[in-house]
Amino acid sequence: MSMELPKRKVALSAAQPTGQLTIGNLFGAIQNWVPLQERYNTIFCVVDLHALTVRQDPQQLRKHILELAAIYLAAGVDPEQSVVFIQSQVHQHAELAWILSTFAQLGELERMTQFKDKAQRHRHNVNAGLFTYPVLMAADILLYGAHVVPVGEDQKQHLELTRDIAIRFNNAFGPVFQVPDPLIQSQGAERVRDLQNPAKKMSKSAESELSKVMLLDDASTVLKKFKKAVTDSLGEIRFDEINQAGVTNLLTIWCAATGKTREEALHHFSHNLYGKLKVETAEAVNVVLDPIRNRYRELMNDPGELERILHKGAEQARERAEHTLVSVMEVLGLPVAHRKVSSRG
Ligand code: TRP
């Protein structure tokens, strides 16, 4: 008699290929994906179709898609353990998104704060895709039966909508979709702030280079940026987001980079020397970034290998996605006989 291992739950996440990533993206998202590979059946996607909701330069987009995939791998996503793929290579995403759009209400989509935000910032291009963006995200998640979706605080509302769509569909047509739970990423690591203006989240679109630390900045640039980070004149090293946002940010980054707790950080920096805090934070970040920069360079120098990994990932993704899509089509009464895989197979 063979003993079957309990089937692992599915964890899925994704990021948009909209340019160079900062350490905020690493500590807030990608780095937290890596340990999930031990416990979950993991899927990581580069959501290039989402990126189209804002006008992209084709050459840049092409480059950014591959770079983001290489960053996933360089940061420790293992293609032997995880499915890693590019969204547009799996046509089922667009197909399911259409179907799900008929299960999302205008009123719900209008309430999405990210839509309201982006509509403000891109007034000249408030396209329908920007509006239905969360429906495509729901398709990304529901196609793979994801149980958990690691996301930042800012995506919670989209995940709530995904759940509502899944529940609504299941109530009408039977239990086709797994209803996913958000996995809000741990201990404030996503709260990496702008080094020059810690009132703001660190963003790749910040104007000043000194505001943000990019994943691919070299070690001396990282050091320089941390040395110039804004602090205060209180001369105390404590976690206090209100009065000492700059110092708190450095502590948060140090914790994220070293894996140490807040208590350990306070103990370590009880000398209250800002100069040391800055340099040690830079050094801790460089310890994390060094191997990532190296593996990234290797991957980018070997495009054949990257292609092979993404090709395999897309094949694996397509098979699973097709299975779900066929189930959806069947319960809705759409013909599926012409499709290669049958859900009943
Ligand atoms: N909307 C997410 C973001 O901006 C990206 C995303 C798209 C995503 N599809 C997803 C995240 C599916 C998790 C799961 O960060």
Short mmCIF file of C-alpha atoms and ligand atoms in Angstrom, two decimals:
data_model
loop_
_atom_site.label_atom_id
_atom_site.label_comp_id
_atom_site.label_asym_id
_atom_site.label_seq_id
_atom_site.Cartn_x
_atom_site.Cartn_y
_atom_site.Cartn_z
CA MET A 1 0.00 0.00 0.00
CA SER A 2 1.45 3.33 -0.92
CA MET A 3 1.32 6.18 1.52
CA GLU A 4 0.21 9.36 -0.14
CA LEU A 5 1.73 12.56 1.08
CA PRO A 6 -0.85 15.19 2.02
CA LYS A 7 -1.26 17.51 -0.91
CA ARG A 8 0.31 20.89 -0.41
CA LYS A 9 -1.77 24.02 -0.56
CA VAL A 10 -1.14 26.47 -3.36
CA ALA A 11 0.45 29.88 -2.73
CA LEU A 12 0.54 32.34 -5.61
CA SER A 13 1.88 35.82 -6.04
CA ALA A 14 2.87 38.20 -8.79
CA ALA A 15 4.46 41.54 -9.54
CA GLN A 16 4.27 43.97 -12.44
CA PRO A 17 7.26 44.46 -14.72
CA THR A 18 7.21 48.22 -14.53
CA GLY A 19 10.91 48.89 -14.18
CA GLN A 20 13.74 48.57 -11.75
CA LEU A 21 12.86 47.25 -8.31
CA THR A 22 13.82 48.75 -4.98
CA ILE A 23 14.75 46.99 -1.75
CA GLY A 24 11.15 47.73 -0.74
CA ASN A 25 9.97 45.27 -3.40
CA LEU A 26 12.48 42.72 -2.16
CA PHE A 27 11.85 42.99 1.58
CA GLY A 28 8.13 43.60 1.16
CA ALA A 29 7.43 40.85 -1.32
CA ILE A 30 9.87 38.67 -3.21
CA GLN A 31 12.07 37.78 -0.23
CA ASN A 32 9.02 36.54 1.64
CA TRP A 33 8.04 34.27 -1.22
CA VAL A 34 11.20 32.21 -0.92
CA PRO A 35 10.45 30.35 2.35
CA LEU A 36 6.91 29.55 1.14
CA GLN A 37 8.45 27.11 -1.30
CA GLU A 38 9.09 24.69 1.56
CA ARG A 39 5.44 24.48 2.60
CA TYR A 40 3.34 25.30 -0.42
CA ASN A 41 2.94 24.46 -4.01
CA THR A 42 4.20 27.86 -5.17
CA ILE A 43 3.43 29.84 -8.31
CA PHE A 44 5.05 33.18 -9.17
CA CYS A 45 3.96 35.19 -12.13
CA VAL A 46 5.24 38.26 -13.97
CA VAL A 47 2.01 40.12 -14.71
CA ASP A 48 2.85 41.89 -17.94
CA LEU A 49 -0.78 42.27 -19.03
CA HIS A 50 -1.44 44.31 -15.91
CA ALA A 51 1.45 46.60 -16.84
CA LEU A 52 -0.37 47.55 -20.06
CA THR A 53 -2.93 49.55 -18.08
CA VAL A 54 -0.32 52.31 -18.07
CA ARG A 55 1.32 53.17 -21.41
CA GLN A 56 4.62 51.27 -21.79
CA ASP A 57 7.51 51.64 -24.16
CA PRO A 58 7.62 48.26 -25.98
CA GLN A 59 11.37 47.88 -25.86
CA GLN A 60 11.49 48.75 -22.18
CA LEU A 61 8.59 46.44 -21.39
CA ARG A 62 10.25 43.53 -23.16
CA LYS A 63 13.38 44.14 -21.12
CA HIS A 64 11.57 44.64 -17.82
CA ILE A 65 9.62 41.38 -18.14
CA LEU A 66 12.79 39.30 -18.39
CA GLU A 67 14.56 41.35 -15.74
CA LEU A 68 11.76 40.81 -13.27
CA ALA A 69 11.73 37.07 -13.90
CA ALA A 70 15.51 37.03 -13.39
CA ILE A 71 15.11 38.94 -10.12
CA TYR A 72 12.62 36.35 -8.85
CA LEU A 73 15.14 33.61 -9.56
CA ALA A 74 18.13 35.56 -8.27
CA ALA A 75 16.29 36.28 -5.02
CA GLY A 76 15.80 32.58 -4.41
CA VAL A 77 12.68 31.46 -6.25
CA ASP A 78 13.66 27.97 -7.35
CA PRO A 79 12.19 26.88 -10.69
CA GLU A 80 12.48 23.25 -9.57
CA GLN A 81 10.13 23.96 -6.67
CA SER A 82 7.95 26.71 -8.07
CA VAL A 83 6.12 27.48 -11.28
CA VAL A 84 7.61 30.73 -12.63
CA PHE A 85 6.01 32.22 -15.70
CA ILE A 86 4.92 35.27 -17.66
CA GLN A 87 1.20 36.02 -17.56
CA SER A 88 0.79 36.83 -21.25
CA GLN A 89 2.22 33.41 -22.18
CA VAL A 90 -0.81 31.74 -20.62
CA HIS A 91 -3.83 32.87 -22.62
CA GLN A 92 -6.27 31.47 -20.07
CA HIS A 93 -5.70 34.56 -17.89
CA ALA A 94 -7.30 36.86 -20.43
CA GLU A 95 -10.08 34.38 -21.12
CA LEU A 96 -11.06 33.87 -17.51
CA ALA A 97 -10.78 37.61 -16.86
CA TRP A 98 -13.50 38.21 -19.45
CA ILE A 99 -15.78 35.66 -17.84
CA LEU A 100 -15.14 37.02 -14.36
CA SER A 101 -15.82 40.56 -15.50
CA THR A 102 -19.44 39.49 -15.87
CA PHE A 103 -19.39 38.57 -12.17
CA ALA A 104 -17.92 41.87 -10.96
CA GLN A 105 -20.22 44.81 -10.40
CA LEU A 106 -19.41 48.31 -11.59
CA GLY A 107 -20.00 49.64 -8.09
CA GLU A 108 -17.44 47.26 -6.63
CA LEU A 109 -14.78 48.20 -9.12
CA GLU A 110 -15.48 51.89 -8.60
CA ARG A 111 -14.70 51.49 -4.92
CA MET A 112 -11.17 50.17 -5.51
CA THR A 113 -8.78 52.71 -4.00
CA GLN A 114 -5.97 51.77 -6.38
CA PHE A 115 -8.24 52.55 -9.33
CA LYS A 116 -9.23 55.90 -7.86
CA ASP A 117 -5.56 56.64 -7.23
CA LYS A 118 -4.35 55.68 -10.68
CA ALA A 119 -7.26 57.42 -12.37
CA GLN A 120 -6.10 60.58 -10.61
CA ARG A 121 -2.47 60.12 -11.58
CA HIS A 122 -3.17 59.17 -15.20
CA ARG A 123 -6.06 61.49 -15.94
CA HIS A 124 -5.33 61.48 -19.67
CA ASN A 125 -5.59 57.67 -19.83
CA VAL A 126 -8.30 56.32 -17.55
CA ASN A 127 -8.76 53.26 -19.72
CA ALA A 128 -11.19 50.40 -19.16
CA GLY A 129 -8.27 48.09 -18.37
CA LEU A 130 -7.31 50.24 -15.43
CA PHE A 131 -10.87 49.77 -14.21
CA THR A 132 -11.03 46.00 -14.72
CA TYR A 133 -7.47 45.44 -13.47
CA PRO A 134 -8.71 43.68 -10.29
CA VAL A 135 -10.73 41.24 -12.38
CA LEU A 136 -7.60 40.15 -14.24
CA MET A 137 -5.91 39.77 -10.89
CA ALA A 138 -8.81 37.59 -9.72
CA ALA A 139 -8.28 35.42 -12.80
CA ASP A 140 -4.54 35.11 -12.02
CA ILE A 141 -5.41 33.76 -8.60
CA LEU A 142 -8.51 31.66 -9.27
CA LEU A 143 -7.04 29.84 -12.29
CA TYR A 144 -4.60 28.04 -10.01
CA GLY A 145 -6.85 27.35 -7.04
CA ALA A 146 -4.57 29.44 -4.84
CA HIS A 147 -5.29 28.97 -1.14
CA VAL A 148 -3.08 31.83 -0.05
CA VAL A 149 -1.89 34.95 -1.80
CA PRO A 150 1.05 36.79 -0.25
CA VAL A 151 0.48 40.46 -0.88
CA GLY A 152 1.16 43.83 0.65
CA GLU A 153 -1.42 45.78 2.58
CA ASP A 154 -2.22 47.79 -0.58
CA GLN A 155 -3.55 44.70 -2.36
CA LYS A 156 -5.90 43.55 0.38
CA GLN A 157 -8.90 45.21 -1.21
CA HIS A 158 -8.23 43.50 -4.54
CA LEU A 159 -8.01 40.17 -2.77
CA GLU A 160 -11.27 40.81 -0.98
CA LEU A 161 -12.86 41.39 -4.39
CA THR A 162 -11.33 38.17 -5.70
CA ARG A 163 -12.94 36.31 -2.82
CA ASP A 164 -16.29 37.95 -3.45
CA ILE A 165 -16.18 37.03 -7.12
CA ALA A 166 -15.23 33.43 -6.32
CA ILE A 167 -17.98 33.06 -3.72
CA ARG A 168 -20.56 34.62 -6.02
CA PHE A 169 -19.60 32.29 -8.85
CA ASN A 170 -19.59 29.22 -6.60
CA ASN A 171 -23.00 30.10 -5.19
CA ALA A 172 -24.45 30.33 -8.65
CA PHE A 173 -22.69 27.45 -10.41
CA GLY A 174 -21.23 25.12 -7.80
CA PRO A 175 -17.86 24.91 -6.08
CA VAL A 176 -15.52 25.55 -8.96
CA PHE A 177 -13.18 28.06 -7.32
CA GLN A 178 -10.99 27.81 -4.27
CA VAL A 179 -11.66 30.96 -2.21
CA PRO A 180 -8.21 32.42 -1.48
CA ASP A 181 -6.94 33.97 1.72
CA PRO A 182 -4.56 36.91 1.77
CA LEU A 183 -1.21 36.36 3.44
CA ILE A 184 -0.27 39.86 4.49
CA GLN A 185 3.49 40.01 4.51
CA SER A 186 5.24 39.96 7.85
CA GLN A 187 6.35 42.53 10.39
CA GLY A 188 6.29 45.80 8.56
CA ALA A 189 8.98 44.78 6.11
CA GLU A 190 6.78 46.22 3.39
CA ARG A 191 6.92 49.55 5.14
CA VAL A 192 10.27 50.45 3.66
CA ARG A 193 10.17 54.23 3.40
CA ASP A 194 11.76 56.81 1.13
CA LEU A 195 15.27 57.55 2.48
CA GLN A 196 14.90 61.28 1.85
CA ASN A 197 11.25 61.62 2.80
CA PRO A 198 10.33 58.81 5.19
CA ALA A 199 6.73 60.01 5.27
CA LYS A 200 6.42 58.27 1.90
CA LYS A 201 6.74 54.63 0.91
CA MET A 202 10.00 53.90 -0.98
CA SER A 203 8.99 53.98 -4.62
CA LYS A 204 10.88 53.22 -7.79
CA SER A 205 9.31 56.33 -9.28
CA ALA A 206 10.74 58.70 -6.66
CA GLU A 207 12.52 61.55 -8.38
CA SER A 208 15.66 61.64 -6.30
CA GLU A 209 18.05 58.71 -6.67
CA LEU A 210 18.93 59.17 -3.01
CA SER A 211 15.35 58.35 -2.04
CA LYS A 212 15.47 54.74 -3.13
CA VAL A 213 17.86 51.81 -3.04
CA MET A 214 17.59 49.73 -6.17
CA LEU A 215 18.15 45.98 -6.09
CA LEU A 216 20.90 46.30 -8.62
CA ASP A 217 22.70 49.28 -7.11
CA ASP A 218 26.33 48.39 -6.48
CA ALA A 219 27.66 48.15 -2.95
CA SER A 220 29.23 51.59 -2.85
CA THR A 221 26.08 53.26 -4.17
CA VAL A 222 24.05 51.50 -1.48
CA LEU A 223 26.46 52.77 1.17
CA LYS A 224 26.35 56.30 -0.20
CA LYS A 225 22.55 56.40 -0.22
CA PHE A 226 22.26 55.16 3.36
CA LYS A 227 24.88 57.61 4.55
CA LYS A 228 22.77 60.43 3.11
CA ALA A 229 19.51 59.11 4.55
CA VAL A 230 17.44 61.66 6.43
CA THR A 231 17.29 61.16 10.20
CA ASP A 232 16.62 63.74 12.94
CA SER A 233 18.37 65.54 15.75
CA LEU A 234 16.93 63.62 18.69
CA GLY A 235 20.02 61.43 19.03
CA GLU A 236 18.10 58.32 20.03
CA ILE A 237 17.64 55.07 18.17
CA ARG A 238 14.06 53.91 18.69
CA PHE A 239 11.06 52.75 16.71
CA ASP A 240 8.88 55.83 16.48
CA GLU A 241 7.19 56.26 13.13
CA ILE A 242 5.78 59.64 14.04
CA ASN A 243 8.69 61.54 15.51
CA GLN A 244 11.59 59.53 14.10
CA ALA A 245 10.39 58.14 10.79
CA GLY A 246 13.87 58.17 9.26
CA VAL A 247 15.56 56.29 12.10
CA THR A 248 12.62 53.87 12.29
CA ASN A 249 12.97 53.19 8.59
CA LEU A 250 16.67 52.35 8.95
CA LEU A 251 15.88 50.02 11.83
CA THR A 252 13.12 48.35 9.83
CA ILE A 253 15.43 47.82 6.88
CA TRP A 254 18.19 46.48 9.14
CA CYS A 255 15.72 44.00 10.64
CA ALA A 256 14.46 42.92 7.20
CA ALA A 257 18.01 42.46 5.92
CA THR A 258 19.36 40.59 8.96
CA GLY A 259 16.20 38.69 9.90
CA LYS A 260 16.55 40.05 13.43
CA THR A 261 13.69 41.23 15.65
CA ARG A 262 12.97 44.78 16.73
CA GLU A 263 14.18 44.00 20.25
CA GLU A 264 17.45 42.70 18.89
CA ALA A 265 17.80 45.83 16.78
CA LEU A 266 17.26 48.12 19.76
CA HIS A 267 19.80 46.18 21.76
CA HIS A 268 22.31 46.22 18.91
CA PHE A 269 21.95 49.98 18.41
CA SER A 270 21.68 51.00 22.06
CA HIS A 271 24.76 53.18 21.46
CA ASN A 272 22.43 55.62 19.71
CA LEU A 273 24.98 56.53 17.04
CA TYR A 274 23.21 57.45 13.81
CA GLY A 275 26.37 57.17 11.74
CA LYS A 276 26.83 53.56 12.77
CA LEU A 277 23.15 52.81 12.20
CA LYS A 278 23.43 54.09 8.64
CA VAL A 279 26.63 52.23 7.79
CA GLU A 280 25.51 48.97 9.38
CA THR A 281 22.17 49.12 7.65
CA ALA A 282 23.95 49.61 4.33
CA GLU A 283 26.26 46.70 5.11
CA ALA A 284 23.37 44.41 6.06
CA VAL A 285 21.58 45.32 2.84
CA ASN A 286 24.73 44.62 0.84
CA VAL A 287 25.05 41.18 2.42
CA VAL A 288 21.58 40.38 1.09
CA LEU A 289 22.04 42.06 -2.28
CA ASP A 290 25.49 40.68 -3.12
CA PRO A 291 24.42 37.14 -4.06
CA ILE A 292 21.27 38.48 -5.74
CA ARG A 293 23.33 40.84 -7.93
CA ASN A 294 25.67 38.00 -8.83
CA ARG A 295 22.98 35.47 -9.71
CA TYR A 296 21.07 38.14 -11.58
CA ARG A 297 24.12 38.92 -13.69
CA GLU A 298 24.67 35.23 -14.43
CA LEU A 299 21.07 34.80 -15.54
CA MET A 300 21.08 37.88 -17.72
CA ASN A 301 24.27 36.64 -19.36
CA ASP A 302 22.60 33.34 -20.16
CA PRO A 303 19.32 34.26 -21.87
CA GLY A 304 18.91 30.69 -23.13
CA GLU A 305 18.65 29.38 -19.59
CA LEU A 306 16.14 32.05 -18.57
CA GLU A 307 14.06 31.31 -21.68
CA ARG A 308 14.09 27.62 -20.91
CA ILE A 309 12.89 28.18 -17.34
CA LEU A 310 10.10 30.51 -18.42
CA HIS A 311 9.05 28.21 -21.23
CA LYS A 312 8.73 25.30 -18.84
CA GLY A 313 6.92 27.50 -16.31
CA ALA A 314 4.40 28.62 -18.92
CA GLU A 315 3.72 25.02 -19.93
CA GLN A 316 3.09 23.97 -16.35
CA ALA A 317 0.89 27.01 -15.77
CA ARG A 318 -1.11 26.47 -18.96
CA GLU A 319 -1.96 22.93 -18.03
CA ARG A 320 -3.33 23.89 -14.63
CA ALA A 321 -5.04 27.00 -15.91
CA GLU A 322 -6.73 25.12 -18.72
CA HIS A 323 -8.09 22.58 -16.29
CA THR A 324 -9.80 25.32 -14.26
CA LEU A 325 -10.98 27.23 -17.30
CA VAL A 326 -12.61 24.13 -18.80
CA SER A 327 -14.49 23.53 -15.53
CA VAL A 328 -15.69 27.12 -15.58
CA MET A 329 -16.79 26.92 -19.21
CA GLU A 330 -18.60 23.66 -18.64
CA VAL A 331 -20.69 24.89 -15.74
CA LEU A 332 -21.51 28.07 -17.66
CA GLY A 333 -22.70 26.09 -20.69
CA LEU A 334 -19.90 27.10 -23.04
CA PRO A 335 -18.63 24.45 -25.48
CA VAL A 336 -15.38 22.80 -24.46
CA ALA A 337 -15.22 19.78 -26.75
CA HIS A 338 -12.70 21.49 -29.04
CA ARG A 339 -10.30 22.17 -26.16
CA LYS A 340 -7.46 19.74 -25.71
CA VAL A 341 -7.66 18.98 -22.01
CA SER A 342 -10.96 18.04 -20.47
CA SER A 343 -11.58 18.66 -16.80
CA ARG A 344 -13.07 15.21 -16.64
CA GLY A 345 -9.89 13.60 -17.90
N1 TRP B 1 -1.90 43.91 -8.34
C1 TRP B 1 -0.68 43.39 -7.81
C2 TRP B 1 0.25 44.56 -7.45
O1 TRP B 1 0.13 45.62 -8.01
C3 TRP B 1 0.02 42.50 -8.80
C4 TRP B 1 -0.76 41.27 -9.08
C5 TRP B 1 -1.42 40.95 -10.24
C6 TRP B 1 -0.93 40.18 -8.20
N2 TRP B 1 -1.97 39.72 -10.15
C7 TRP B 1 -1.71 39.22 -8.92
C8 TRP B 1 -0.50 39.91 -6.90
C9 TRP B 1 -2.05 38.00 -8.34
C10 TRP B 1 -0.86 38.71 -6.32
C11 TRP B 1 -1.63 37.76 -7.04
O2 TRP B 1 1.11 44.38 -6.61
#
